[in-house]
Coordinates of C-alpha atoms and ligand atoms in Angstrom, one line a residue:
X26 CA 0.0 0.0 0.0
X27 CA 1.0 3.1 -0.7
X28 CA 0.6 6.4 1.4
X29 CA 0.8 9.7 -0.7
X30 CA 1.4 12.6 2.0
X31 CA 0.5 16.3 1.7
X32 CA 2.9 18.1 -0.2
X33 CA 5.6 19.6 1.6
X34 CA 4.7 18.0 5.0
X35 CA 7.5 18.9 8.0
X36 CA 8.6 15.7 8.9
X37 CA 9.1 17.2 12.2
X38 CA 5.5 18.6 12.4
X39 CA 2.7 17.1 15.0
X40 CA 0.8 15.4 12.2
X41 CA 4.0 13.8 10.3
X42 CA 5.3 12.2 13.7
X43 CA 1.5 11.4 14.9
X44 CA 0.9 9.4 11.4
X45 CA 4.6 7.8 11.2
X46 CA 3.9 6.5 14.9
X47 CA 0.5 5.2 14.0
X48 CA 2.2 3.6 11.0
X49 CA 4.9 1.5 13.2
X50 CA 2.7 0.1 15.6
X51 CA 0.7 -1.9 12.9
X52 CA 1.4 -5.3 13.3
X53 CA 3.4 -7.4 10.8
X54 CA 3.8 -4.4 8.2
X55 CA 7.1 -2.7 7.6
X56 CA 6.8 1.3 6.4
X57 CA 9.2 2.3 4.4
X58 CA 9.6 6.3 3.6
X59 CA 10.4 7.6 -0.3
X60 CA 11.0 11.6 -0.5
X61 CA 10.2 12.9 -4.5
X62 CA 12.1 15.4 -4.6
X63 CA 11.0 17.9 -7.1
X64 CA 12.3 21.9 -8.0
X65 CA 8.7 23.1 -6.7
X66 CA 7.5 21.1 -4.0
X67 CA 8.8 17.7 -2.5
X68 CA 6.6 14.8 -1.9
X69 CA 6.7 12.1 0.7
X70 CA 5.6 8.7 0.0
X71 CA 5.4 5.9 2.6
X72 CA 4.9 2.1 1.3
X73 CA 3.4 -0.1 3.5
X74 CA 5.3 -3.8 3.0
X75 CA 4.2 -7.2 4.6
X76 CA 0.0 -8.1 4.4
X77 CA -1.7 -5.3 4.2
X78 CA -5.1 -6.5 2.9
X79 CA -6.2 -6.2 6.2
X80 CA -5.7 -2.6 6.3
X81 CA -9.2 0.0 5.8
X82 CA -7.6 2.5 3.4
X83 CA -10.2 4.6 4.7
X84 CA -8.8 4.2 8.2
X85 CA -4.9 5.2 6.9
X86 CA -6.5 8.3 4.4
X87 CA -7.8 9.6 7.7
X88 CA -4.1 10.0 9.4
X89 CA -3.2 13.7 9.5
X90 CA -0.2 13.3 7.5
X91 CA -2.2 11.5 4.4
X92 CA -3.6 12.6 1.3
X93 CA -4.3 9.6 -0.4
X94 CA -4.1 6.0 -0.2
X95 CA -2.9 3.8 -3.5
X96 CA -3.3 -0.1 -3.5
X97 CA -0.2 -1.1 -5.6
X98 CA 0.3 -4.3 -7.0
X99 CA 4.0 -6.4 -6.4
X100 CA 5.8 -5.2 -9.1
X101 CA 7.7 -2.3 -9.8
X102 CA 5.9 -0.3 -6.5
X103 CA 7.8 3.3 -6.9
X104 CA 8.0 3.5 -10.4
X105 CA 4.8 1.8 -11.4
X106 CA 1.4 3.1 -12.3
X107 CA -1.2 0.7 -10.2
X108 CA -4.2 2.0 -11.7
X109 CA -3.7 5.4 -10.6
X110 CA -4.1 8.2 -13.1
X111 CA -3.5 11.3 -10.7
X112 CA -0.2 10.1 -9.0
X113 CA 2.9 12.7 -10.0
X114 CA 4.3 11.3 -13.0
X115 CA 7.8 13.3 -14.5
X116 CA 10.4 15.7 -13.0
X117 CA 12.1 18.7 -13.6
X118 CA 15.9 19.1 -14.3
X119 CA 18.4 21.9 -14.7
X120 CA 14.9 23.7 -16.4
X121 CA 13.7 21.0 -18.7
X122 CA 10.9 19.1 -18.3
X123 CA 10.4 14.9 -18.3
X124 CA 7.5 13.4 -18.0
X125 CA 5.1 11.4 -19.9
X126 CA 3.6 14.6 -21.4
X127 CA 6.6 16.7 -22.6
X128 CA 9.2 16.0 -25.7
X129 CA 12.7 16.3 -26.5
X130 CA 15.1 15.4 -28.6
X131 CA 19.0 14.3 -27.5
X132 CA 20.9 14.6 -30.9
X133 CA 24.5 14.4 -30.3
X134 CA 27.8 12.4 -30.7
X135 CA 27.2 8.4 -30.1
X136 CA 31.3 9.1 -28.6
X137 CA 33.0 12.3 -28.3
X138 CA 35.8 12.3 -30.8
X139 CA 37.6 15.9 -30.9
X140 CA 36.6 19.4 -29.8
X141 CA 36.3 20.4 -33.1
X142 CA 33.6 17.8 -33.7
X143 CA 31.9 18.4 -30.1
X144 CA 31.6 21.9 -31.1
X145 CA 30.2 21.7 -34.9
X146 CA 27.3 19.9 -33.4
X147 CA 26.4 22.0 -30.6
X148 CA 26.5 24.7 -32.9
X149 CA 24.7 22.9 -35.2
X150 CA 21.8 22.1 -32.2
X151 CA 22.0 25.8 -30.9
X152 CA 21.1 27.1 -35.1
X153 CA 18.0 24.5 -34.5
X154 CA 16.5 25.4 -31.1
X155 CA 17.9 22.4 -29.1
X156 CA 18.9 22.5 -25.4
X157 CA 19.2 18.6 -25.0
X158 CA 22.2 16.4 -26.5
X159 CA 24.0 12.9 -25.9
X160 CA 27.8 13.0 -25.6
X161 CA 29.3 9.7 -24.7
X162 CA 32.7 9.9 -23.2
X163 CA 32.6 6.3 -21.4
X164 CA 31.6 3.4 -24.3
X165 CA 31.3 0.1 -23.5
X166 CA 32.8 -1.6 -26.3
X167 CA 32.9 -5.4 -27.5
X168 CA 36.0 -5.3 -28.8
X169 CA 38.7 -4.4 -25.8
X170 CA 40.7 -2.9 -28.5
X171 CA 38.1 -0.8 -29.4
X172 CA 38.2 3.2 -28.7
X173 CA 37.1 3.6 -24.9
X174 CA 36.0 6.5 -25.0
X175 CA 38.4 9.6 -24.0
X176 CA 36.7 9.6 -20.3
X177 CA 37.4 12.5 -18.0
X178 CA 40.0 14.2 -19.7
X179 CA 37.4 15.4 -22.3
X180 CA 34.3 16.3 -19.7
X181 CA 36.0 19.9 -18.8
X182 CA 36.2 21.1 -22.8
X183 CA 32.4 19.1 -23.2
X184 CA 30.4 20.4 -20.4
X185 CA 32.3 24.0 -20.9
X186 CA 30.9 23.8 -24.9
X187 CA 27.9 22.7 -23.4
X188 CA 27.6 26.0 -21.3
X189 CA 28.8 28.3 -24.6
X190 CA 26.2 26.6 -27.2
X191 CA 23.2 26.7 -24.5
X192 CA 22.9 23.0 -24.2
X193 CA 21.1 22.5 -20.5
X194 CA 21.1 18.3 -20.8
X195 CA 23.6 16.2 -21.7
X196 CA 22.9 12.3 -21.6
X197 CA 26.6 10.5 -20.7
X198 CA 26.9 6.9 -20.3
X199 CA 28.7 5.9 -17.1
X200 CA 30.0 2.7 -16.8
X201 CA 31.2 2.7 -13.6
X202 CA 30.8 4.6 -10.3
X203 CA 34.0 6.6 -10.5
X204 CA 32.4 7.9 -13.8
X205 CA 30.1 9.7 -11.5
X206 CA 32.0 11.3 -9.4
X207 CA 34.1 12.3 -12.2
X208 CA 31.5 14.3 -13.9
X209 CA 30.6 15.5 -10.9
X210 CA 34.1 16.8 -10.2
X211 CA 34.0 18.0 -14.1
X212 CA 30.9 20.0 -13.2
X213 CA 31.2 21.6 -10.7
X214 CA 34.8 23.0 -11.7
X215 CA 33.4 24.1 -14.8
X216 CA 30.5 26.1 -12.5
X217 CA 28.2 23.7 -13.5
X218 CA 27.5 25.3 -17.0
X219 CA 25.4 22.4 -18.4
X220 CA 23.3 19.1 -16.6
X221 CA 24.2 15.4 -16.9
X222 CA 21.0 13.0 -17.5
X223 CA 23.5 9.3 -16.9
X224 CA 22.8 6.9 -19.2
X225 CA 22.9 3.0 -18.2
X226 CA 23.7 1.0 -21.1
X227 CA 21.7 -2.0 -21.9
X228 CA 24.6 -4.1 -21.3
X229 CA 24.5 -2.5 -18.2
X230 CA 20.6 -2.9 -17.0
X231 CA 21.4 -6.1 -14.9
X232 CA 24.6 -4.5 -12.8
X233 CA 22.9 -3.8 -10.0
X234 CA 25.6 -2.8 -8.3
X235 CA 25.8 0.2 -10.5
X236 CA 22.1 0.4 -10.1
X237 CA 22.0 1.0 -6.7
X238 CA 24.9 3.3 -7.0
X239 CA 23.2 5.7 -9.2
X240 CA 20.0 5.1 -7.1
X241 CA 21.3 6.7 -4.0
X242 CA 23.0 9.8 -5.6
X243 CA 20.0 12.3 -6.2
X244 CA 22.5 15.0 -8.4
X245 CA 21.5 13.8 -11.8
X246 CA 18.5 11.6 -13.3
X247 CA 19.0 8.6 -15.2
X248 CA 17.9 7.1 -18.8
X249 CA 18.5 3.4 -18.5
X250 CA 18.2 2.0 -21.6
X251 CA 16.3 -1.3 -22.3
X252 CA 18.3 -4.8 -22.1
X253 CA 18.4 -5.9 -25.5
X254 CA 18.5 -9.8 -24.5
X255 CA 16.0 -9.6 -21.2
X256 CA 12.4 -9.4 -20.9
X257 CA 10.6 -5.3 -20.4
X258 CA 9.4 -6.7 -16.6
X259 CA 13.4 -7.9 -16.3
X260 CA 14.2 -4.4 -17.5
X261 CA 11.6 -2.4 -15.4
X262 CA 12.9 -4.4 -12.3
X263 CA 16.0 -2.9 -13.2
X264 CA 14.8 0.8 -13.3
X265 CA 12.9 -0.1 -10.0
X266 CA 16.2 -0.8 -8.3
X267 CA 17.2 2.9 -8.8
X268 CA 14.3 4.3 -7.9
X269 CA 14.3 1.5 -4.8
X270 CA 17.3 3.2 -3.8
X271 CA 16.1 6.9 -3.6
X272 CA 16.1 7.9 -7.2
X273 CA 12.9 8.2 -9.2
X274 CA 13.8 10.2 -11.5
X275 CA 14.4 7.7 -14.5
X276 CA 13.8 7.4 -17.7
X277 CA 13.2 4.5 -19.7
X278 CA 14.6 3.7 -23.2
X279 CA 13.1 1.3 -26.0
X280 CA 16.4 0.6 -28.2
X281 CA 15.6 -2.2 -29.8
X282 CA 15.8 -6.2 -28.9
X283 CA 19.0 -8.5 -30.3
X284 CA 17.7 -10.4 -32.9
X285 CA 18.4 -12.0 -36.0
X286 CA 14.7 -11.4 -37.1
X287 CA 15.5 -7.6 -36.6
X288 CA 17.9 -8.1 -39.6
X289 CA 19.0 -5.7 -41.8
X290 CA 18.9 -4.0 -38.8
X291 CA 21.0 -3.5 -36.2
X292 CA 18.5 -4.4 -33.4
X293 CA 14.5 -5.4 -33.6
X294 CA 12.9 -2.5 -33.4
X295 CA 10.9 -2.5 -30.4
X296 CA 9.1 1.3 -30.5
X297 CA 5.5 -0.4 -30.3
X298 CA 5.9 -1.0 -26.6
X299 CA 5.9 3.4 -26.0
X300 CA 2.3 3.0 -24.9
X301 CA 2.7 -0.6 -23.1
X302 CA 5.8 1.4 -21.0
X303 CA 3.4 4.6 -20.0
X304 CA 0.3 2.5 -19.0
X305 CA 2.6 0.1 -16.7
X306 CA 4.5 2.6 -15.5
X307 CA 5.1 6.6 -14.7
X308 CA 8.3 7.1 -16.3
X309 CA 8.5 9.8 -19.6
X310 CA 9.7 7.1 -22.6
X311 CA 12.4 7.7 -24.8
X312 CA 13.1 6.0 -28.3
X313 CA 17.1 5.3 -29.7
X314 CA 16.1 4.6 -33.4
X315 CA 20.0 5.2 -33.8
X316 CA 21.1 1.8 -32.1
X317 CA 17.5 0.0 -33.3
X318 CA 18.2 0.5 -36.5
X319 CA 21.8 0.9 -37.0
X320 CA 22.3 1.9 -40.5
X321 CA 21.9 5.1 -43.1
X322 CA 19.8 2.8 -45.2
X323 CA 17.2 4.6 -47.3
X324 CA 13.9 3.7 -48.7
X325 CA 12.9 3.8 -51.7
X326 CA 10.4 6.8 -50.6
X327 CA 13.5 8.6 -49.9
X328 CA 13.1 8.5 -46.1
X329 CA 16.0 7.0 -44.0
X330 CA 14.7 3.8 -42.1
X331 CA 16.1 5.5 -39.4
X332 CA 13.2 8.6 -40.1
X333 CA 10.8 6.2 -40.7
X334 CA 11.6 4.9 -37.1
X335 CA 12.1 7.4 -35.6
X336 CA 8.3 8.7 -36.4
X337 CA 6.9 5.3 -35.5
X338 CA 8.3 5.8 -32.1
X339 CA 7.0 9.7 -32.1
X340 CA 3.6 9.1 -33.5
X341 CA 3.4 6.6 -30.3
X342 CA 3.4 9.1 -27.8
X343 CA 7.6 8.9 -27.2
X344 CA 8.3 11.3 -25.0
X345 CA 12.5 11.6 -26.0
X346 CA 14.3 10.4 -28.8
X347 CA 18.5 9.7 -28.4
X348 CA 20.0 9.6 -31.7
X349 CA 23.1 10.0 -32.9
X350 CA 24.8 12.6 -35.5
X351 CA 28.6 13.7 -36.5
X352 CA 29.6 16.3 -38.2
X353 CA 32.4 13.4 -40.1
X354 CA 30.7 9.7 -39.9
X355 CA 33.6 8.8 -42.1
X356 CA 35.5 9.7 -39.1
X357 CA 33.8 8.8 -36.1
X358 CA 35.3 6.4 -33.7
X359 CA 32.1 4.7 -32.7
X360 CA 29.1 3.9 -35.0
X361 CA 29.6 6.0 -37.7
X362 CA 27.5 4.4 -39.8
X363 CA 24.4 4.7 -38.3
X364 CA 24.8 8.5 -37.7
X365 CA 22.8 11.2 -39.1
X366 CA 24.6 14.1 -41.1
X367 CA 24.5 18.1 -39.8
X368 CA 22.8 19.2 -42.4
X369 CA 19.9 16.4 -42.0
X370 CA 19.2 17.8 -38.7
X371 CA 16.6 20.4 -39.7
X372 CA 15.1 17.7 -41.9
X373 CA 14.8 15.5 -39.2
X374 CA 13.3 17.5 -36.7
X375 CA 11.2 19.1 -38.8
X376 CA 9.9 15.2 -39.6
X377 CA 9.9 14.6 -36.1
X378 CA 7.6 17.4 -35.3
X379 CA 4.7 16.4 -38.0
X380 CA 5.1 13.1 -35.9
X381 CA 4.3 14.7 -32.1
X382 CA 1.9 16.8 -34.2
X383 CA 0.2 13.8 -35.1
X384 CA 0.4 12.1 -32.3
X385 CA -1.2 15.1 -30.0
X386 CA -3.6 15.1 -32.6
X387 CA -4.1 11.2 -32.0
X388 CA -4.5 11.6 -28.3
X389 CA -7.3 14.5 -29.2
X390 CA -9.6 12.0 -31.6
X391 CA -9.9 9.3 -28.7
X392 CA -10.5 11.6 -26.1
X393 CA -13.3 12.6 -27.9
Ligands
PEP411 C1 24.8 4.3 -26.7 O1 23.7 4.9 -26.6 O2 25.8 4.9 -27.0 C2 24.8 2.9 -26.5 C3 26.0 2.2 -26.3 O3 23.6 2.3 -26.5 P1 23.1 0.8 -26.0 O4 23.6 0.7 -24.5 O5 21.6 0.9 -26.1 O6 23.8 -0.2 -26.9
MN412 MN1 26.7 3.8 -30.1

């Protein structure tokens, strides 16, 4: 069961302790306290673990403390929707908005390469109106041999581009919990020009040492991005051990499944599941069509599969897209050849924008 208390309640205030004391003496159930912590109000949320059938939800809704009372099912208990269309869904961040109502797109490098390259695509996202991008400067690679990454020597020259080209929200992949404080260290000797969204790999969805790492730091949200070999209620339990931990501010990625029926492609394409992800749980969606798809292949209507994507994804109600661009695919050090060129950007989000036109359009017909 799940205790929603009124906003902004002093934990130290008569009807905060009078509640919490009522709460402890109730035999055989174990209360367990989540703080939301938001940049207008902050909300406390109690779960109530053990066998708690037996409990009136009247009877708790009438503590001092309690606004209202949610029946949640097993699964996924913070992050989760249990039937309940009011409960706060979303955060804000550095000024931007996530949630399953707003939209943004992270276009950026899939690895940072040079400054030169860093800064021809922030330009390039500043000339189009963007304040989001993804810069990776960890990579998991397959190969050990393969480029790394350059790590934290590059974050001081990326987050202080970030600052110059406007950019508040930069997804980086960390790897590792050093990675963290790293950026951390990066950011706050830069004066914190820019904000870090970290990124958990999908080779990455099952360390849950990691997990719980970035689950108790409450600096920076996360976008943890689908397992590509695991089941979505594997990968939600997965996004539930963050937010277990303290952190609820996560989003969840679709970026396609490992398989050889997803061939041409890179990945299957798995963007059908935006809607299946919003009604299970109440975390904003995001779409990689860059990694799903995996290629520059075009169609004979002259769209890129990865554009055609892309607006499947969209026109399902995404509420992010992560996709990668370089200024020199030819030169890129990781995935090249599935990134979009500068001078498709407008193109694309122009394409992107009939899509979430569409899609609020959508929304609009069946609510009528
Ligand atoms: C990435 O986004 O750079 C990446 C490595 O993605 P994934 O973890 O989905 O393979
Ligand atoms: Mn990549």
């Amino acid at each position: 069961m799940l205790l929603i208390l009124h906003p902004d309640i002093d934990p130290q205030g008569r009807e905060y302790q009078e509640t919490w004391r009522y709460l402890q003496n109730l035999p055989g159930i174990e209360v367990r306290r989540h703080q939301v912590l938001g940049e207008i109000q902050s909300l406390t949320e109690i779960y109530l673990l053990g066998d708690t059938h037996a409990l009136e939800a009247s009877q708790i809704e009438s503590l001092p403390a309690v606004e209202r009372v949610v029946r949640i099912s097993e699964a996924y208990r913070i992050l989760g929707r249990h039937s309940d269309q009011q409960r706060q869904s979303g955060f804000r961040y550095n000024g931007v908005e996530f949630s399953q109502d707003s939209f943004h797109v992270f276009a950026g490098l899939c690895a940072v390469d040079t400054a030169e390259h860093v800064e021809l695509m922030l330009q390039a996202l500043q000339a189009n109106g963007q304040q989001c991008t993804r810069m990776g400067a960890y990579k998991p690679r397959t190969n050990p041999y393969s480029f790394q990454g350059h790590g934290a020597q590059c974050l001081p020259w990326v987050f202080e581009l970030a600052g110059k080209y406007g950019i508040r929200v930069i997804a980086m992949e960390v790897t590792h919990e050093s990675h963290i404080e790293e950026i951390d260290a990066a950011l706050e000797a830069a004066g914190r020009p820019t904000g870090v969204i970290l990124q958990i790999g999908t080779r990455n969805i099952q360390n849950f040492e990691l997990l719980k790492v970035i689950g108790r730091q409450n600096t920076y949200p996360a976008l943890l991005k689908r397992g590509f070999g695991i089941s979505l209620d594997e990968s939600l339990n997965a996004a539930e051990y963050l937010a277990s931990e303290g952190n609820s501010r996560v989003i969840f990625c679709l970026r396609g499944m490992k398989s050889e029926f997803g061939h041409p492609h890179r990945n299957l394409v798995d963007f059908a599941q935006v809607p299946v992800l919003k009604r299970l749980t109440r975390m904003p969606v995001c779409i990689d069509p860059s990694h799903s798809v995996g290629t520059r292949d075009v169609a004979p209507d002259g769209i890129l599969d990865l554009a055609h994507a892309t607006a499947q994804g969209v026109i399902a109600g995404a509420n992010m897209v992560l996709v990668d661009f370089h200024p020199r695919p030819e030169r890129a050090l990781v995935d090249g050849p599935q990134a979009l060129l500068l001078d498709e950007l407008p193109r694309y989000l122009a394409d992107i924008e009939l899509a979430r036109e569409t899609y609020l359009k959508r929304q609009a017909i069946w609510a009528g």
